[in-house]
Amino acid sequence: KAGVTQTPRYLIKTRGQQVTLSCSPISGHRSVSWYQQTPGQGLQFLFEYFSETQRNKGNFPGRFSGRQFSNSRSEMNVSTLELGDSALYLCASSRDNGANYGYTFGSGTRLTVV
Amino acid sequence: SQQGEEDPQALSIQEGENATMNCSYKTSINNLQWYRQNSGRGLVHLILIRSNEREKHSGRLRVTLDTSKKSSSLLITASRAADTASYFCATDGGSQGNLIFGKGTKLSVKP
């Protein structure tokens, strides 16, 4: 079966711009979580969506937002980009609760803010 | 905030040797998971061990969990060059119901 698909793979944006990243989970998986990975902070939890509802949210500013569609595909948006937003953004899907059963991750979107 | 802390931060071994990575965490957990990440790619789920289990095997992987010491170890036996990657432990102790990852152990297996 197809894995978790994230698009685009690479992105370069300018400070102040906004960006939208996309994630298509494994078919049948209703939970989608987003993580930010940087060399300094490691993997930081952004938010989780389940059946189109945000179920959990990490400690990120309001510039980071997301949504999930009826087909479980998810998008995350970062507005007013800052240099510190440069990171690998990872999407992870699970059937129900990845914290209890494990996640399948996508290959990530590498965002560079210049 | 980091829940899990892996030790060592980096490990370099020869092919065929065993690799052991340790993880310590702070709060009570229901389960602990190990993931592998090849350079700049997504994470791959390796194994999940529940709090009532002490040891679990999967192929060349052996995971132990000591809840009294709040620690876990991942052993990779007979390592191969293809095992070169970063390995992360993750616990379900997140206050938001999420997984919390450690900063990982970077394993290098030399042929």
Short mmCIF file of C-alpha atoms in Angstrom, two decimals:
data_model
loop_
_atom_site.label_atom_id
_atom_site.label_comp_id
_atom_site.label_asym_id
_atom_site.label_seq_id
_atom_site.Cartn_x
_atom_site.Cartn_y
_atom_site.Cartn_z
CA LYS A 1 0.00 0.00 0.00
CA ALA A 2 1.15 3.56 -0.57
CA GLY A 3 2.99 5.24 2.28
CA VAL A 4 2.58 8.70 3.72
CA THR A 5 3.12 11.27 1.00
CA GLN A 6 4.36 14.76 1.74
CA THR A 7 4.60 17.53 -0.81
CA PRO A 8 6.64 19.39 -1.71
CA ARG A 9 9.92 17.74 -0.73
CA TYR A 10 11.88 20.97 -0.71
CA LEU A 11 10.82 24.56 -0.39
CA ILE A 12 12.67 27.87 -0.21
CA LYS A 13 10.75 30.88 1.05
CA THR A 14 11.56 34.44 2.03
CA ARG A 15 11.03 35.86 5.50
CA GLY A 16 7.53 37.23 5.91
CA GLN A 17 5.98 34.92 3.34
CA GLN A 18 3.58 32.13 4.15
CA VAL A 19 3.77 28.47 3.20
CA THR A 20 1.42 25.51 2.97
CA LEU A 21 2.63 21.93 3.27
CA SER A 22 0.57 18.90 2.35
CA CYS A 23 0.34 15.38 3.72
CA SER A 24 -1.60 12.39 2.43
CA PRO A 25 -1.78 9.63 5.05
CA ILE A 26 -1.95 5.92 4.48
CA SER A 27 -5.37 4.85 3.29
CA GLY A 28 -7.57 4.10 6.28
CA HIS A 29 -5.51 6.17 8.70
CA ARG A 30 -7.59 8.89 10.28
CA SER A 31 -4.95 10.46 12.51
CA VAL A 32 -2.34 12.83 11.12
CA SER A 33 0.34 14.44 13.28
CA TRP A 34 2.89 17.06 12.35
CA TYR A 35 6.38 17.43 13.79
CA GLN A 36 9.11 19.99 13.26
CA GLN A 37 12.68 18.72 13.30
CA THR A 38 15.69 21.00 13.74
CA PRO A 39 19.27 20.20 14.74
CA GLY A 40 18.96 22.28 17.91
CA GLN A 41 15.51 21.34 19.20
CA GLY A 42 15.11 17.87 17.72
CA LEU A 43 11.60 16.65 16.98
CA GLN A 44 8.90 18.97 18.30
CA PHE A 45 5.20 18.16 18.17
CA LEU A 46 3.09 20.68 16.28
CA PHE A 47 -0.44 19.26 16.23
CA GLU A 48 -2.56 16.22 15.56
CA TYR A 49 -5.74 15.93 13.57
CA PHE A 50 -8.26 13.12 13.78
CA SER A 51 -11.39 12.93 11.66
CA GLU A 52 -11.06 16.60 10.61
CA THR A 53 -10.72 17.85 14.20
CA GLN A 54 -7.60 19.09 15.91
CA ARG A 55 -7.16 16.63 18.75
CA ASN A 56 -3.89 17.86 20.22
CA LYS A 57 -1.66 20.88 19.85
CA GLY A 58 1.95 21.54 20.76
CA ASN A 59 3.55 24.72 22.03
CA PHE A 60 3.99 26.62 18.80
CA PRO A 61 2.84 30.17 18.07
CA GLY A 62 -0.41 30.86 16.26
CA ARG A 63 1.49 31.37 13.01
CA PHE A 64 1.47 27.59 12.74
CA SER A 65 -1.91 26.16 11.83
CA GLY A 66 -3.30 23.11 10.18
CA ARG A 67 -6.40 21.40 8.98
CA GLN A 68 -7.61 18.02 7.87
CA PHE A 69 -10.01 17.22 5.09
CA SER A 70 -12.73 14.60 4.89
CA ASN A 71 -10.37 12.26 2.99
CA SER A 72 -7.89 12.54 5.92
CA ARG A 73 -5.39 14.55 3.89
CA SER A 74 -3.88 17.29 5.99
CA GLU A 75 -2.24 20.62 5.38
CA MET A 76 -0.19 22.79 7.65
CA ASN A 77 0.33 26.48 7.13
CA VAL A 78 3.00 28.77 8.49
CA SER A 79 2.39 32.48 8.10
CA THR A 80 4.86 35.34 8.40
CA LEU A 81 7.85 33.04 8.08
CA GLU A 82 10.89 33.60 10.25
CA LEU A 83 14.44 32.34 9.72
CA GLY A 84 13.98 30.03 12.68
CA ASP A 85 11.17 28.21 10.89
CA SER A 86 13.76 26.56 8.66
CA ALA A 87 13.37 22.88 9.45
CA LEU A 88 12.31 19.47 8.26
CA TYR A 89 8.55 19.16 8.69
CA LEU A 90 7.38 15.62 9.16
CA CYS A 91 3.90 14.26 8.87
CA ALA A 92 2.94 11.01 10.55
CA SER A 93 -0.21 8.99 10.21
CA SER A 94 -1.80 6.27 12.28
CA ARG A 95 -5.06 4.38 12.27
CA ASP A 96 -6.19 5.75 15.60
CA ASN A 97 -3.62 6.94 18.09
CA GLY A 98 0.02 6.83 17.07
CA ALA A 99 1.15 7.40 20.62
CA ASN A 100 -0.36 4.02 21.48
CA TYR A 101 0.34 2.02 18.34
CA GLY A 102 3.10 3.75 16.39
CA TYR A 103 3.28 6.15 13.49
CA THR A 104 4.12 5.87 9.84
CA PHE A 105 6.08 8.92 8.79
CA GLY A 106 6.39 10.63 5.45
CA SER A 107 9.75 11.65 4.01
CA GLY A 108 9.24 15.23 5.13
CA THR A 109 9.29 18.67 3.60
CA ARG A 110 12.57 20.55 3.95
CA LEU A 111 11.71 24.23 4.38
CA THR A 112 14.42 26.83 4.10
CA VAL A 113 13.60 30.44 4.99
CA VAL A 114 15.99 33.05 3.63
CA SER B 1 10.43 19.60 25.84
CA GLN B 2 12.45 16.39 25.49
CA GLN B 3 11.20 13.41 27.45
CA GLY B 4 13.65 10.82 26.23
CA GLU B 5 17.39 11.24 26.29
CA GLU B 6 19.44 8.83 24.24
CA ASP B 7 22.93 7.78 25.13
CA PRO B 8 25.41 7.85 23.53
CA GLN B 9 24.80 10.76 21.17
CA ALA B 10 27.01 9.10 18.58
CA LEU B 11 28.30 5.57 18.13
CA SER B 12 30.73 4.21 15.56
CA ILE B 13 31.24 0.47 15.15
CA GLN B 14 32.44 -2.08 12.60
CA GLU B 15 30.10 -4.25 10.59
CA GLY B 16 29.25 -7.42 12.45
CA GLU B 17 29.52 -5.85 15.89
CA ASN B 18 26.57 -5.24 18.17
CA ALA B 19 25.27 -1.74 18.82
CA THR B 20 23.57 -0.74 22.05
CA MET B 21 21.71 2.52 22.54
CA ASN B 22 20.09 3.67 25.74
CA CYS B 23 17.14 5.90 26.43
CA SER B 24 16.06 7.51 29.68
CA TYR B 25 12.78 9.29 30.24
CA LYS B 26 11.17 11.33 32.97
CA THR B 27 7.46 10.67 33.40
CA SER B 28 5.37 7.51 33.62
CA ILE B 29 4.53 5.94 30.29
CA ASN B 30 2.17 3.43 28.71
CA ASN B 31 4.62 2.51 26.00
CA LEU B 32 7.98 3.37 24.50
CA GLN B 33 8.80 3.27 20.81
CA TRP B 34 12.01 3.21 18.81
CA TYR B 35 12.39 4.80 15.39
CA ARG B 36 15.18 4.95 12.82
CA GLN B 37 15.89 7.91 10.57
CA ASN B 38 18.20 7.80 7.60
CA SER B 39 19.85 11.10 6.83
CA GLY B 40 17.29 13.81 6.14
CA ARG B 41 14.45 11.35 5.62
CA GLY B 42 11.34 10.37 7.53
CA LEU B 43 11.33 8.16 10.58
CA VAL B 44 10.71 4.44 10.38
CA HIS B 45 8.92 2.72 13.24
CA LEU B 46 11.04 -0.15 14.57
CA ILE B 47 9.40 -1.51 17.67
CA LEU B 48 6.94 -0.64 20.43
CA ILE B 49 7.23 -1.99 23.95
CA ARG B 50 4.45 -1.55 26.49
CA SER B 51 5.00 -0.64 30.10
CA ASN B 52 4.10 -4.16 31.28
CA GLU B 53 6.71 -5.76 29.01
CA ARG B 54 10.37 -6.13 29.90
CA GLU B 55 11.84 -7.30 26.63
CA LYS B 56 10.84 -7.52 23.01
CA HIS B 57 12.54 -8.88 19.89
CA SER B 58 12.14 -8.11 16.22
CA GLY B 59 14.65 -9.69 13.87
CA ARG B 60 18.09 -8.39 14.87
CA LEU B 61 16.56 -5.87 17.28
CA ARG B 62 16.15 -6.42 20.99
CA VAL B 63 14.52 -3.81 23.19
CA THR B 64 14.39 -3.83 26.96
CA LEU B 65 12.36 -1.62 29.25
CA ASP B 66 12.94 -0.96 32.92
CA THR B 67 10.10 1.21 34.20
CA SER B 68 11.58 1.39 37.70
CA LYS B 69 14.66 3.09 36.26
CA LYS B 70 12.70 4.86 33.52
CA SER B 71 15.08 3.55 30.90
CA SER B 72 15.13 1.46 27.77
CA SER B 73 17.83 0.01 25.57
CA LEU B 74 17.93 -0.93 21.91
CA LEU B 75 20.37 -3.62 20.84
CA ILE B 76 21.13 -4.21 17.18
CA THR B 77 22.98 -7.47 16.70
CA ALA B 78 25.38 -8.25 13.87
CA SER B 79 25.16 -4.71 12.53
CA ARG B 80 25.38 -3.91 8.84
CA ALA B 81 26.43 -0.77 6.97
CA ALA B 82 22.75 -0.30 6.09
CA ASP B 83 22.01 0.17 9.82
CA THR B 84 23.83 3.52 9.66
CA ALA B 85 21.17 6.01 10.77
CA SER B 86 19.92 8.00 13.73
CA TYR B 87 17.85 6.13 16.28
CA PHE B 88 15.21 7.80 18.42
CA CYS B 89 13.23 6.65 21.38
CA ALA B 90 9.78 8.13 21.88
CA THR B 91 7.37 7.93 24.77
CA ASP B 92 3.69 8.62 25.05
CA GLY B 93 4.18 10.87 28.05
CA GLY B 94 3.29 14.05 26.19
CA SER B 95 0.84 16.30 28.02
CA GLN B 96 -0.94 16.84 24.72
CA GLY B 97 -1.32 13.11 24.15
CA ASN B 98 1.52 13.12 21.66
CA LEU B 99 4.76 11.20 21.35
CA ILE B 100 7.83 12.88 22.79
CA PHE B 101 11.09 12.12 21.04
CA GLY B 102 14.60 12.16 22.35
CA LYS B 103 17.41 13.79 20.39
CA GLY B 104 18.65 10.48 19.06
CA THR B 105 21.79 8.39 18.77
CA LYS B 106 23.70 8.69 15.53
CA LEU B 107 24.98 5.23 14.60
CA SER B 108 27.70 4.75 12.03
CA VAL B 109 28.49 1.21 10.93
CA LYS B 110 31.73 0.93 8.97
CA PRO B 111 32.09 -1.84 6.39
#
